[in-house]
Amino acid sequence: MKLLLDENLSDRIISQIVDLYPDSVHVKTLGLINTDDVIIWDYAKVNDFVIASKDSDFHQRSLLYGHPPKFIYLRIGNSPTYKIVQILRDNFGIIRQFVSSEVESILVLA
């Protein structure tokens, strides 16, 4: 299970979750900063990533197109990096179940 973190999340999160989410990356690492959401969506789909973002545009896209890719919607407003790391770590079991689900496309975490 690997996450693709959108640009509205800090790239410093990756080093703090890689033990639970190996091969996860940030869009910055892939050179996808300021890239259209469609390109990020397609990249995640082709490369088997789960998108994690605070961007409601991905939420809309997920409702419209379903999965893949799966989408984790972090409805947390302006939160410090440590809080986002805590949410991703504390919800690992829930995220794992979500990724395994045949029917679910969106997981909302707050």
PDB file of N, CA and C in Angstrom:
ATOM      1  N   MET A   1       0.856  -1.171   0.000  1.00  0.00           N
ATOM      2  CA  MET A   1       0.000   0.000   0.000  1.00  0.00           C
ATOM      3  C   MET A   1       0.898   1.230   0.000  1.00  0.00           C
ATOM      4  N   LYS A   2       0.790   1.988  -1.064  1.00  0.00           N
ATOM      5  CA  LYS A   2       1.629   3.175  -1.169  1.00  0.00           C
ATOM      6  C   LYS A   2       0.771   4.399  -1.428  1.00  0.00           C
ATOM      7  N   LEU A   3       1.127   5.476  -0.740  1.00  0.00           N
ATOM      8  CA  LEU A   3       0.380   6.718  -0.835  1.00  0.00           C
ATOM      9  C   LEU A   3       1.085   7.692  -1.756  1.00  0.00           C
ATOM     10  N   LEU A   4       0.294   8.494  -2.444  1.00  0.00           N
ATOM     11  CA  LEU A   4       0.797   9.617  -3.214  1.00  0.00           C
ATOM     12  C   LEU A   4       0.245  10.865  -2.536  1.00  0.00           C
ATOM     13  N   LEU A   5       1.122  11.616  -1.867  1.00  0.00           N
ATOM     14  CA  LEU A   5       0.701  12.804  -1.141  1.00  0.00           C
ATOM     15  C   LEU A   5       0.654  13.995  -2.076  1.00  0.00           C
ATOM     16  N   ASP A   6      -0.459  14.690  -2.047  1.00  0.00           N
ATOM     17  CA  ASP A   6      -0.665  15.862  -2.884  1.00  0.00           C
ATOM     18  C   ASP A   6       0.149  17.041  -2.347  1.00  0.00           C
ATOM     19  N   GLU A   7       0.273  18.077  -3.174  1.00  0.00           N
ATOM     20  CA  GLU A   7       1.116  19.212  -2.820  1.00  0.00           C
ATOM     21  C   GLU A   7       0.599  20.013  -1.633  1.00  0.00           C
ATOM     22  N   ASN A   8      -0.664  19.853  -1.242  1.00  0.00           N
ATOM     23  CA  ASN A   8      -1.159  20.582  -0.079  1.00  0.00           C
ATOM     24  C   ASN A   8      -0.774  19.912   1.241  1.00  0.00           C
ATOM     25  N   LEU A   9      -0.016  18.841   1.149  1.00  0.00           N
ATOM     26  CA  LEU A   9       0.553  18.168   2.322  1.00  0.00           C
ATOM     27  C   LEU A   9       2.074  18.304   2.256  1.00  0.00           C
ATOM     28  N   SER A  10       2.701  18.369   3.398  1.00  0.00           N
ATOM     29  CA  SER A  10       4.153  18.527   3.444  1.00  0.00           C
ATOM     30  C   SER A  10       4.875  17.275   2.947  1.00  0.00           C
ATOM     31  N   ASP A  11       5.940  17.488   2.190  1.00  0.00           N
ATOM     32  CA  ASP A  11       6.743  16.351   1.741  1.00  0.00           C
ATOM     33  C   ASP A  11       7.516  15.712   2.898  1.00  0.00           C
ATOM     34  N   ARG A  12       7.607  16.401   4.027  1.00  0.00           N
ATOM     35  CA  ARG A  12       8.289  15.846   5.205  1.00  0.00           C
ATOM     36  C   ARG A  12       7.502  14.703   5.846  1.00  0.00           C
ATOM     37  N   ILE A  13       6.259  14.555   5.471  1.00  0.00           N
ATOM     38  CA  ILE A  13       5.422  13.476   6.017  1.00  0.00           C
ATOM     39  C   ILE A  13       5.962  12.111   5.589  1.00  0.00           C
ATOM     40  N   ILE A  14       6.447  12.020   4.379  1.00  0.00           N
ATOM     41  CA  ILE A  14       6.875  10.730   3.819  1.00  0.00           C
ATOM     42  C   ILE A  14       7.864  10.017   4.736  1.00  0.00           C
ATOM     43  N   SER A  15       8.893  10.714   5.185  1.00  0.00           N
ATOM     44  CA  SER A  15       9.918  10.060   6.009  1.00  0.00           C
ATOM     45  C   SER A  15       9.359   9.557   7.340  1.00  0.00           C
ATOM     46  N   GLN A  16       8.205  10.087   7.755  1.00  0.00           N
ATOM     47  CA  GLN A  16       7.619   9.709   9.035  1.00  0.00           C
ATOM     48  C   GLN A  16       6.547   8.619   8.930  1.00  0.00           C
ATOM     49  N   ILE A  17       6.236   8.210   7.687  1.00  0.00           N
ATOM     50  CA  ILE A  17       5.224   7.161   7.502  1.00  0.00           C
ATOM     51  C   ILE A  17       5.715   6.006   6.644  1.00  0.00           C
ATOM     52  N   VAL A  18       6.922   6.122   6.123  1.00  0.00           N
ATOM     53  CA  VAL A  18       7.418   5.133   5.149  1.00  0.00           C
ATOM     54  C   VAL A  18       7.517   3.723   5.748  1.00  0.00           C
ATOM     55  N   ASP A  19       7.625   3.617   7.069  1.00  0.00           N
ATOM     56  CA  ASP A  19       7.668   2.293   7.692  1.00  0.00           C
ATOM     57  C   ASP A  19       6.313   1.583   7.564  1.00  0.00           C
ATOM     58  N   LEU A  20       5.225   2.337   7.554  1.00  0.00           N
ATOM     59  CA  LEU A  20       3.887   1.757   7.400  1.00  0.00           C
ATOM     60  C   LEU A  20       3.428   1.747   5.943  1.00  0.00           C
ATOM     61  N   TYR A  21       3.854   2.741   5.197  1.00  0.00           N
ATOM     62  CA  TYR A  21       3.430   2.911   3.808  1.00  0.00           C
ATOM     63  C   TYR A  21       4.651   2.936   2.892  1.00  0.00           C
ATOM     64  N   PRO A  22       5.294   1.773   2.700  1.00  0.00           N
ATOM     65  CA  PRO A  22       6.508   1.741   1.881  1.00  0.00           C
ATOM     66  C   PRO A  22       6.225   2.184   0.445  1.00  0.00           C
ATOM     67  N   ASP A  23       7.206   2.779  -0.159  1.00  0.00           N
ATOM     68  CA  ASP A  23       7.143   3.254  -1.550  1.00  0.00           C
ATOM     69  C   ASP A  23       6.194   4.429  -1.741  1.00  0.00           C
ATOM     70  N   SER A  24       5.760   5.051  -0.652  1.00  0.00           N
ATOM     71  CA  SER A  24       4.941   6.250  -0.765  1.00  0.00           C
ATOM     72  C   SER A  24       5.816   7.410  -1.206  1.00  0.00           C
ATOM     73  N   VAL A  25       5.210   8.353  -1.936  1.00  0.00           N
ATOM     74  CA  VAL A  25       5.946   9.515  -2.428  1.00  0.00           C
ATOM     75  C   VAL A  25       5.069  10.761  -2.369  1.00  0.00           C
ATOM     76  N   HIS A  26       5.725  11.874  -2.495  1.00  0.00           N
ATOM     77  CA  HIS A  26       5.066  13.172  -2.564  1.00  0.00           C
ATOM     78  C   HIS A  26       5.131  13.640  -4.014  1.00  0.00           C
ATOM     79  N   VAL A  27       4.114  14.367  -4.461  1.00  0.00           N
ATOM     80  CA  VAL A  27       4.108  14.845  -5.848  1.00  0.00           C
ATOM     81  C   VAL A  27       5.345  15.683  -6.163  1.00  0.00           C
ATOM     82  N   LYS A  28       5.913  16.342  -5.161  1.00  0.00           N
ATOM     83  CA  LYS A  28       7.128  17.150  -5.356  1.00  0.00           C
ATOM     84  C   LYS A  28       8.282  16.277  -5.841  1.00  0.00           C
ATOM     85  N   THR A  29       8.411  15.096  -5.254  1.00  0.00           N
ATOM     86  CA  THR A  29       9.474  14.162  -5.624  1.00  0.00           C
ATOM     87  C   THR A  29       9.333  13.721  -7.077  1.00  0.00           C
ATOM     88  N   LEU A  30       8.105  13.651  -7.555  1.00  0.00           N
ATOM     89  CA  LEU A  30       7.831  13.202  -8.925  1.00  0.00           C
ATOM     90  C   LEU A  30       7.828  14.343  -9.930  1.00  0.00           C
ATOM     91  N   GLY A  31       8.063  15.566  -9.460  1.00  0.00           N
ATOM     92  CA  GLY A  31       8.035  16.719 -10.352  1.00  0.00           C
ATOM     93  C   GLY A  31       6.629  17.095 -10.775  1.00  0.00           C
ATOM     94  N   LEU A  32       5.642  16.811  -9.928  1.00  0.00           N
ATOM     95  CA  LEU A  32       4.252  17.076 -10.271  1.00  0.00           C
ATOM     96  C   LEU A  32       3.645  18.245  -9.490  1.00  0.00           C
ATOM     97  N   ILE A  33       4.485  19.142  -8.980  1.00  0.00           N
ATOM     98  CA  ILE A  33       3.978  20.331  -8.292  1.00  0.00           C
ATOM     99  C   ILE A  33       3.315  21.239  -9.326  1.00  0.00           C
ATOM    100  N   ASN A  34       2.221  21.870  -8.944  1.00  0.00           N
ATOM    101  CA  ASN A  34       1.452  22.761  -9.831  1.00  0.00           C
ATOM    102  C   ASN A  34       0.983  22.048 -11.097  1.00  0.00           C
ATOM    103  N   THR A  35       0.708  20.774 -10.957  1.00  0.00           N
ATOM    104  CA  THR A  35       0.230  19.963 -12.076  1.00  0.00           C
ATOM    105  C   THR A  35      -1.277  19.812 -11.969  1.00  0.00           C
ATOM    106  N   ASP A  36      -1.928  19.740 -13.085  1.00  0.00           N
ATOM    107  CA  ASP A  36      -3.371  19.543 -13.115  1.00  0.00           C
ATOM    108  C   ASP A  36      -3.737  18.255 -12.383  1.00  0.00           C
ATOM    109  N   ASP A  37      -4.846  18.292 -11.666  1.00  0.00           N
ATOM    110  CA  ASP A  37      -5.298  17.130 -10.890  1.00  0.00           C
ATOM    111  C   ASP A  37      -5.498  15.893 -11.765  1.00  0.00           C
ATOM    112  N   VAL A  38      -5.887  16.085 -13.006  1.00  0.00           N
ATOM    113  CA  VAL A  38      -6.098  14.953 -13.917  1.00  0.00           C
ATOM    114  C   VAL A  38      -4.797  14.176 -14.123  1.00  0.00           C
ATOM    115  N   ILE A  39      -3.692  14.877 -14.239  1.00  0.00           N
ATOM    116  CA  ILE A  39      -2.397  14.222 -14.443  1.00  0.00           C
ATOM    117  C   ILE A  39      -2.002  13.441 -13.194  1.00  0.00           C
ATOM    118  N   ILE A  40      -2.208  14.037 -12.027  1.00  0.00           N
ATOM    119  CA  ILE A  40      -1.899  13.344 -10.769  1.00  0.00           C
ATOM    120  C   ILE A  40      -2.810  12.120 -10.620  1.00  0.00           C
ATOM    121  N   TRP A  41      -4.082  12.281 -10.931  1.00  0.00           N
ATOM    122  CA  TRP A  41      -5.043  11.183 -10.866  1.00  0.00           C
ATOM    123  C   TRP A  41      -4.599  10.031 -11.763  1.00  0.00           C
ATOM    124  N   ASP A  42      -4.252  10.355 -13.006  1.00  0.00           N
ATOM    125  CA  ASP A  42      -3.830   9.323 -13.956  1.00  0.00           C
ATOM    126  C   ASP A  42      -2.530   8.660 -13.528  1.00  0.00           C
ATOM    127  N   TYR A  43      -1.598   9.451 -12.988  1.00  0.00           N
ATOM    128  CA  TYR A  43      -0.338   8.881 -12.510  1.00  0.00           C
ATOM    129  C   TYR A  43      -0.611   7.878 -11.393  1.00  0.00           C
ATOM    130  N   ALA A  44      -1.461   8.272 -10.448  1.00  0.00           N
ATOM    131  CA  ALA A  44      -1.795   7.374  -9.333  1.00  0.00           C
ATOM    132  C   ALA A  44      -2.475   6.111  -9.840  1.00  0.00           C
ATOM    133  N   LYS A  45      -3.347   6.259 -10.804  1.00  0.00           N
ATOM    134  CA  LYS A  45      -4.071   5.116 -11.352  1.00  0.00           C
ATOM    135  C   LYS A  45      -3.118   4.137 -12.029  1.00  0.00           C
ATOM    136  N   VAL A  46      -2.252   4.631 -12.877  1.00  0.00           N
ATOM    137  CA  VAL A  46      -1.330   3.781 -13.631  1.00  0.00           C
ATOM    138  C   VAL A  46      -0.294   3.125 -12.722  1.00  0.00           C
ATOM    139  N   ASN A  47       0.109   3.825 -11.650  1.00  0.00           N
ATOM    140  CA  ASN A  47       1.188   3.345 -10.790  1.00  0.00           C
ATOM    141  C   ASN A  47       0.705   2.782  -9.452  1.00  0.00           C
ATOM    142  N   ASP A  48      -0.593   2.527  -9.344  1.00  0.00           N
ATOM    143  CA  ASP A  48      -1.172   1.860  -8.173  1.00  0.00           C
ATOM    144  C   ASP A  48      -0.928   2.605  -6.857  1.00  0.00           C
ATOM    145  N   PHE A  49      -1.128   3.919  -6.882  1.00  0.00           N
ATOM    146  CA  PHE A  49      -1.032   4.724  -5.670  1.00  0.00           C
ATOM    147  C   PHE A  49      -2.419   5.014  -5.123  1.00  0.00           C
ATOM    148  N   VAL A  50      -2.488   5.265  -3.830  1.00  0.00           N
ATOM    149  CA  VAL A  50      -3.669   5.812  -3.174  1.00  0.00           C
ATOM    150  C   VAL A  50      -3.356   7.292  -2.956  1.00  0.00           C
ATOM    151  N   ILE A  51      -4.194   8.169  -3.481  1.00  0.00           N
ATOM    152  CA  ILE A  51      -3.966   9.608  -3.316  1.00  0.00           C
ATOM    153  C   ILE A  51      -4.417  10.031  -1.927  1.00  0.00           C
ATOM    154  N   ALA A  52      -3.584  10.824  -1.253  1.00  0.00           N
ATOM    155  CA  ALA A  52      -3.945  11.427   0.032  1.00  0.00           C
ATOM    156  C   ALA A  52      -3.842  12.941  -0.147  1.00  0.00           C
ATOM    157  N   SER A  53      -4.925  13.641   0.187  1.00  0.00           N
ATOM    158  CA  SER A  53      -4.963  15.076  -0.068  1.00  0.00           C
ATOM    159  C   SER A  53      -6.026  15.750   0.790  1.00  0.00           C
ATOM    160  N   LYS A  54      -5.892  17.073   0.908  1.00  0.00           N
ATOM    161  CA  LYS A  54      -6.929  17.900   1.509  1.00  0.00           C
ATOM    162  C   LYS A  54      -7.753  18.589   0.421  1.00  0.00           C
ATOM    163  N   ASP A  55      -7.498  18.257  -0.819  1.00  0.00           N
ATOM    164  CA  ASP A  55      -8.105  18.903  -1.986  1.00  0.00           C
ATOM    165  C   ASP A  55      -9.483  18.321  -2.293  1.00  0.00           C
ATOM    166  N   SER A  56     -10.505  19.150  -2.208  1.00  0.00           N
ATOM    167  CA  SER A  56     -11.863  18.677  -2.477  1.00  0.00           C
ATOM    168  C   SER A  56     -12.063  18.328  -3.952  1.00  0.00           C
ATOM    169  N   ASP A  57     -11.205  18.822  -4.839  1.00  0.00           N
ATOM    170  CA  ASP A  57     -11.315  18.456  -6.257  1.00  0.00           C
ATOM    171  C   ASP A  57     -11.130  16.953  -6.458  1.00  0.00           C
ATOM    172  N   PHE A  58     -10.206  16.349  -5.716  1.00  0.00           N
ATOM    173  CA  PHE A  58     -10.026  14.897  -5.804  1.00  0.00           C
ATOM    174  C   PHE A  58     -11.258  14.175  -5.260  1.00  0.00           C
ATOM    175  N   HIS A  59     -11.876  14.754  -4.245  1.00  0.00           N
ATOM    176  CA  HIS A  59     -13.100  14.184  -3.701  1.00  0.00           C
ATOM    177  C   HIS A  59     -14.177  14.138  -4.785  1.00  0.00           C
ATOM    178  N   GLN A  60     -14.340  15.239  -5.494  1.00  0.00           N
ATOM    179  CA  GLN A  60     -15.324  15.305  -6.578  1.00  0.00           C
ATOM    180  C   GLN A  60     -14.999  14.298  -7.682  1.00  0.00           C
ATOM    181  N   ARG A  61     -13.741  14.228  -8.053  1.00  0.00           N
ATOM    182  CA  ARG A  61     -13.300  13.306  -9.111  1.00  0.00           C
ATOM    183  C   ARG A  61     -13.565  11.857  -8.691  1.00  0.00           C
ATOM    184  N   SER A  62     -13.315  11.554  -7.434  1.00  0.00           N
ATOM    185  CA  SER A  62     -13.528  10.205  -6.937  1.00  0.00           C
ATOM    186  C   SER A  62     -15.013   9.845  -6.945  1.00  0.00           C
ATOM    187  N   LEU A  63     -15.855  10.789  -6.587  1.00  0.00           N
ATOM    188  CA  LEU A  63     -17.298  10.547  -6.631  1.00  0.00           C
ATOM    189  C   LEU A  63     -17.769  10.307  -8.063  1.00  0.00           C
ATOM    190  N   LEU A  64     -17.189  11.042  -8.986  1.00  0.00           N
ATOM    191  CA  LEU A  64     -17.598  10.957 -10.388  1.00  0.00           C
ATOM    192  C   LEU A  64     -17.080   9.698 -11.077  1.00  0.00           C
ATOM    193  N   TYR A  65     -15.796   9.361 -10.837  1.00  0.00           N
ATOM    194  CA  TYR A  65     -15.157   8.277 -11.584  1.00  0.00           C
ATOM    195  C   TYR A  65     -14.923   6.994 -10.789  1.00  0.00           C
ATOM    196  N   GLY A  66     -15.085   7.056  -9.473  1.00  0.00           N
ATOM    197  CA  GLY A  66     -14.809   5.864  -8.672  1.00  0.00           C
ATOM    198  C   GLY A  66     -13.315   5.571  -8.614  1.00  0.00           C
ATOM    199  N   HIS A  67     -12.996   4.313  -8.448  1.00  0.00           N
ATOM    200  CA  HIS A  67     -11.587   3.928  -8.358  1.00  0.00           C
ATOM    201  C   HIS A  67     -11.264   2.898  -9.421  1.00  0.00           C
ATOM    202  N   PRO A  68     -10.024   2.672  -9.744  1.00  0.00           N
ATOM    203  CA  PRO A  68      -8.833   3.312  -9.181  1.00  0.00           C
ATOM    204  C   PRO A  68      -8.620   4.723  -9.735  1.00  0.00           C
ATOM    205  N   PRO A  69      -7.816   5.514  -9.060  1.00  0.00           N
ATOM    206  CA  PRO A  69      -7.178   5.240  -7.776  1.00  0.00           C
ATOM    207  C   PRO A  69      -8.125   5.508  -6.606  1.00  0.00           C
ATOM    208  N   LYS A  70      -7.768   4.967  -5.489  1.00  0.00           N
ATOM    209  CA  LYS A  70      -8.499   5.240  -4.260  1.00  0.00           C
ATOM    210  C   LYS A  70      -8.047   6.614  -3.749  1.00  0.00           C
ATOM    211  N   PHE A  71      -8.900   7.227  -2.936  1.00  0.00           N
ATOM    212  CA  PHE A  71      -8.614   8.573  -2.451  1.00  0.00           C
ATOM    213  C   PHE A  71      -8.879   8.689  -0.958  1.00  0.00           C
ATOM    214  N   ILE A  72      -7.881   9.176  -0.229  1.00  0.00           N
ATOM    215  CA  ILE A  72      -8.024   9.475   1.190  1.00  0.00           C
ATOM    216  C   ILE A  72      -8.162  10.986   1.315  1.00  0.00           C
ATOM    217  N   TYR A  73      -9.340  11.399   1.752  1.00  0.00           N
ATOM    218  CA  TYR A  73      -9.658  12.818   1.882  1.00  0.00           C
ATOM    219  C   TYR A  73      -9.400  13.244   3.317  1.00  0.00           C
ATOM    220  N   LEU A  74      -8.387  14.070   3.526  1.00  0.00           N
ATOM    221  CA  LEU A  74      -8.026  14.557   4.849  1.00  0.00           C
ATOM    222  C   LEU A  74      -8.747  15.880   5.088  1.00  0.00           C
ATOM    223  N   ARG A  75      -9.853  15.801   5.781  1.00  0.00           N
ATOM    224  CA  ARG A  75     -10.668  16.991   6.060  1.00  0.00           C
ATOM    225  C   ARG A  75     -10.230  17.572   7.394  1.00  0.00           C
ATOM    226  N   ILE A  76      -9.091  18.221   7.373  1.00  0.00           N
ATOM    227  CA  ILE A  76      -8.468  18.665   8.618  1.00  0.00           C
ATOM    228  C   ILE A  76      -8.092  20.141   8.631  1.00  0.00           C
ATOM    229  N   GLY A  77      -8.395  20.868   7.573  1.00  0.00           N
ATOM    230  CA  GLY A  77      -8.047  22.286   7.542  1.00  0.00           C
ATOM    231  C   GLY A  77      -6.546  22.480   7.642  1.00  0.00           C
ATOM    232  N   ASN A  78      -6.157  23.621   8.158  1.00  0.00           N
ATOM    233  CA  ASN A  78      -4.729  23.896   8.333  1.00  0.00           C
ATOM    234  C   ASN A  78      -4.239  23.206   9.599  1.00  0.00           C
ATOM    235  N   SER A  79      -3.573  22.085   9.404  1.00  0.00           N
ATOM    236  CA  SER A  79      -3.055  21.304  10.526  1.00  0.00           C
ATOM    237  C   SER A  79      -1.549  21.171  10.391  1.00  0.00           C
ATOM    238  N   PRO A  80      -0.856  21.132  11.506  1.00  0.00           N
ATOM    239  CA  PRO A  80       0.596  20.934  11.434  1.00  0.00           C
ATOM    240  C   PRO A  80       0.938  19.538  10.922  1.00  0.00           C
ATOM    241  N   THR A  81       2.126  19.415  10.396  1.00  0.00           N
ATOM    242  CA  THR A  81       2.595  18.152   9.827  1.00  0.00           C
ATOM    243  C   THR A  81       2.466  17.001  10.815  1.00  0.00           C
ATOM    244  N   TYR A  82       2.831  17.226  12.068  1.00  0.00           N
ATOM    245  CA  TYR A  82       2.782  16.134  13.046  1.00  0.00           C
ATOM    246  C   TYR A  82       1.363  15.588  13.201  1.00  0.00           C
ATOM    247  N   LYS A  83       0.351  16.448  13.058  1.00  0.00           N
ATOM    248  CA  LYS A  83      -1.034  16.017  13.182  1.00  0.00           C
ATOM    249  C   LYS A  83      -1.431  15.118  12.011  1.00  0.00           C
ATOM    250  N   ILE A  84      -0.990  15.464  10.821  1.00  0.00           N
ATOM    251  CA  ILE A  84      -1.284  14.652   9.637  1.00  0.00           C
ATOM    252  C   ILE A  84      -0.584  13.300   9.745  1.00  0.00           C
ATOM    253  N   VAL A  85       0.657  13.321  10.190  1.00  0.00           N
ATOM    254  CA  VAL A  85       1.393  12.076  10.401  1.00  0.00           C
ATOM    255  C   VAL A  85       0.648  11.208  11.411  1.00  0.00           C
ATOM    256  N   GLN A  86       0.193  11.806  12.492  1.00  0.00           N
ATOM    257  CA  GLN A  86      -0.536  11.060  13.527  1.00  0.00           C
ATOM    258  C   GLN A  86      -1.803  10.439  12.950  1.00  0.00           C
ATOM    259  N   ILE A  87      -2.544  11.182  12.144  1.00  0.00           N
ATOM    260  CA  ILE A  87      -3.779  10.668  11.543  1.00  0.00           C
ATOM    261  C   ILE A  87      -3.475   9.468  10.643  1.00  0.00           C
ATOM    262  N   LEU A  88      -2.458   9.591   9.804  1.00  0.00           N
ATOM    263  CA  LEU A  88      -2.113   8.492   8.894  1.00  0.00           C
ATOM    264  C   LEU A  88      -1.609   7.266   9.652  1.00  0.00           C
ATOM    265  N   ARG A  89      -0.873   7.483  10.724  1.00  0.00           N
ATOM    266  CA  ARG A  89      -0.358   6.358  11.507  1.00  0.00           C
ATOM    267  C   ARG A  89      -1.480   5.725  12.346  1.00  0.00           C
ATOM    268  N   ASP A  90      -2.271   6.551  13.009  1.00  0.00           N
ATOM    269  CA  ASP A  90      -3.330   6.036  13.882  1.00  0.00           C
ATOM    270  C   ASP A  90      -4.413   5.294  13.101  1.00  0.00           C
ATOM    271  N   ASN A  91      -4.602   5.633  11.842  1.00  0.00           N
ATOM    272  CA  ASN A  91      -5.661   5.030  11.031  1.00  0.00           C
ATOM    273  C   ASN A  91      -5.125   3.990  10.047  1.00  0.00           C
ATOM    274  N   PHE A  92      -3.944   3.475  10.291  1.00  0.00           N
ATOM    275  CA  PHE A  92      -3.341   2.506   9.380  1.00  0.00           C
ATOM    276  C   PHE A  92      -4.259   1.311   9.127  1.00  0.00           C
ATOM    277  N   GLY A  93      -4.844   0.750  10.159  1.00  0.00           N
ATOM    278  CA  GLY A  93      -5.729  -0.408  10.001  1.00  0.00           C
ATOM    279  C   GLY A  93      -6.952  -0.079   9.158  1.00  0.00           C
ATOM    280  N   ILE A  94      -7.538   1.072   9.411  1.00  0.00           N
ATOM    281  CA  ILE A  94      -8.700   1.514   8.637  1.00  0.00           C
ATOM    282  C   ILE A  94      -8.312   1.751   7.181  1.00  0.00           C
ATOM    283  N   ILE A  95      -7.161   2.365   6.967  1.00  0.00           N
ATOM    284  CA  ILE A  95      -6.686   2.629   5.608  1.00  0.00           C
ATOM    285  C   ILE A  95      -6.406   1.318   4.882  1.00  0.00           C
ATOM    286  N   ARG A  96      -5.817   0.371   5.571  1.00  0.00           N
ATOM    287  CA  ARG A  96      -5.542  -0.935   4.956  1.00  0.00           C
ATOM    288  C   ARG A  96      -6.843  -1.620   4.529  1.00  0.00           C
ATOM    289  N   GLN A  97      -7.861  -1.579   5.381  1.00  0.00           N
ATOM    290  CA  GLN A  97      -9.168  -2.161   5.034  1.00  0.00           C
ATOM    291  C   GLN A  97      -9.787  -1.427   3.843  1.00  0.00           C
ATOM    292  N   PHE A  98      -9.682  -0.112   3.847  1.00  0.00           N
ATOM    293  CA  PHE A  98     -10.214   0.701   2.754  1.00  0.00           C
ATOM    294  C   PHE A  98      -9.561   0.331   1.423  1.00  0.00           C
ATOM    295  N   VAL A  99      -8.256   0.218   1.419  1.00  0.00           N
ATOM    296  CA  VAL A  99      -7.529  -0.112   0.186  1.00  0.00           C
ATOM    297  C   VAL A  99      -7.925  -1.497  -0.311  1.00  0.00           C
ATOM    298  N   SER A 100      -8.198  -2.415   0.586  1.00  0.00           N
ATOM    299  CA  SER A 100      -8.581  -3.779   0.211  1.00  0.00           C
ATOM    300  C   SER A 100     -10.018  -3.891  -0.278  1.00  0.00           C
ATOM    301  N   SER A 101     -10.837  -2.897   0.018  1.00  0.00           N
ATOM    302  CA  SER A 101     -12.254  -2.943  -0.337  1.00  0.00           C
ATOM    303  C   SER A 101     -12.446  -2.896  -1.849  1.00  0.00           C
ATOM    304  N   GLU A 102     -13.346  -3.719  -2.320  1.00  0.00           N
ATOM    305  CA  GLU A 102     -13.678  -3.738  -3.748  1.00  0.00           C
ATOM    306  C   GLU A 102     -14.603  -2.585  -4.133  1.00  0.00           C
ATOM    307  N   VAL A 103     -15.337  -2.045  -3.173  1.00  0.00           N
ATOM    308  CA  VAL A 103     -16.379  -1.071  -3.494  1.00  0.00           C
ATOM    309  C   VAL A 103     -16.074   0.366  -3.091  1.00  0.00           C
ATOM    310  N   GLU A 104     -15.308   0.568  -2.050  1.00  0.00           N
ATOM    311  CA  GLU A 104     -15.059   1.923  -1.562  1.00  0.00           C
ATOM    312  C   GLU A 104     -14.035   2.655  -2.407  1.00  0.00           C
ATOM    313  N   SER A 105     -14.332   3.929  -2.700  1.00  0.00           N
ATOM    314  CA  SER A 105     -13.429   4.773  -3.483  1.00  0.00           C
ATOM    315  C   SER A 105     -12.813   5.896  -2.645  1.00  0.00           C
ATOM    316  N   ILE A 106     -13.545   6.320  -1.610  1.00  0.00           N
ATOM    317  CA  ILE A 106     -13.133   7.472  -0.807  1.00  0.00           C
ATOM    318  C   ILE A 106     -13.123   7.096   0.664  1.00  0.00           C
ATOM    319  N   LEU A 107     -12.081   7.525   1.353  1.00  0.00           N
ATOM    320  CA  LEU A 107     -12.011   7.398   2.802  1.00  0.00           C
ATOM    321  C   LEU A 107     -11.810   8.812   3.342  1.00  0.00           C
ATOM    322  N   VAL A 108     -12.722   9.261   4.181  1.00  0.00           N
ATOM    323  CA  VAL A 108     -12.622  10.596   4.775  1.00  0.00           C
ATOM    324  C   VAL A 108     -12.065  10.450   6.179  1.00  0.00           C
ATOM    325  N   LEU A 109     -10.981  11.157   6.444  1.00  0.00           N
ATOM    326  CA  LEU A 109     -10.372  11.163   7.759  1.00  0.00           C
ATOM    327  C   LEU A 109     -10.331  12.598   8.266  1.00  0.00           C
ATOM    328  N   ALA A 110     -10.615  12.756   9.558  1.00  0.00           N
ATOM    329  CA  ALA A 110     -10.606  14.092  10.148  1.00  0.00           C
ATOM    330  C   ALA A 110      -9.866  14.069  11.466  1.00  0.00           C
TER     331      ALA A 110
END
